[in-house]
Amino acid sequence: MSKGLTREKIVSAAIEILRRNGRENFSLRVLAESLEVKAASLYKHFENMDELILAVSLKVYEEFDEQQRETVSKAKTRQEAMLALATAYKEFAYAHPSFYHLLLVLSRMEQQEVERVAAIIYAPIMQAVNMYQLDDETKAHWTHIYFATVVGFMVVKGTGLSNCSLVNASNSFRLAIRNIISALESLEREQMARANYLKDECAN
């Protein structure tokens, strides 16, 4: 085993290469050269490329999760938190397309690994959605809807289809998030009104 070479060093080097050169220019050979070791040395720490990409994905999204949680915590209102969180996701995807595309490897992971990544990605969204007084099932649905909406816009952006739109895609994005906020507030009013009604019925 190459002296001083660890999984952590390999992952850090891989992240730097992905950030600088993009996914299409990333390979184990390029990674080995950057670490000044032979490619065979990498296989002593990772069995294959998928295992390495999983480790990179977890590291990237763990760091991103911390940033997102901070974004939500700094927001003065829950509406601001929802909008700021969506903007942060969008900026992350635009600035780091290689990392964003790491989501595509999820289909090749074991279910336990997928759940681990999903927990990291969904955590800040759940933090924002939990600001609304809703039942757990409704919160779970709208956490999924929120993330799917953000991812959908990023995919459209990545394919270039958004350039063919007759309207500004960024404005559409903000409108979509505002509609989610409106839906959450409406559902909150409905559920609170129902709860108060049942409370009054029981009191009588």
PDB file of C-alpha atoms in Angstrom, residues 153-165:
ATOM      1  CA  PHE A 153     -35.636  22.328 -13.352  1.00  0.00           C
ATOM      2  CA  MET A 154     -31.981  21.347 -13.055  1.00  0.00           C
ATOM      3  CA  VAL A 155     -32.419  18.484 -15.525  1.00  0.00           C
ATOM      4  CA  VAL A 156     -34.165  20.771 -18.012  1.00  0.00           C
ATOM      5  CA  LYS A 157     -31.345  23.273 -17.598  1.00  0.00           C
ATOM      6  CA  GLY A 158     -28.721  20.573 -18.100  1.00  0.00           C
ATOM      7  CA  THR A 159     -30.291  19.330 -21.319  1.00  0.00           C
ATOM      8  CA  GLY A 160     -30.490  22.836 -22.738  1.00  0.00           C
ATOM      9  CA  LEU A 161     -34.265  22.627 -23.155  1.00  0.00           C
ATOM     10  CA  SER A 162     -34.791  25.646 -20.917  1.00  0.00           C
ATOM     11  CA  ASN A 163     -33.114  27.752 -23.614  1.00  0.00           C
ATOM     12  CA  CYS A 164     -36.048  26.938 -25.891  1.00  0.00           C
ATOM     13  CA  SER A 165     -38.643  28.265 -23.446  1.00  0.00           C
TER      14      SER A 165
END
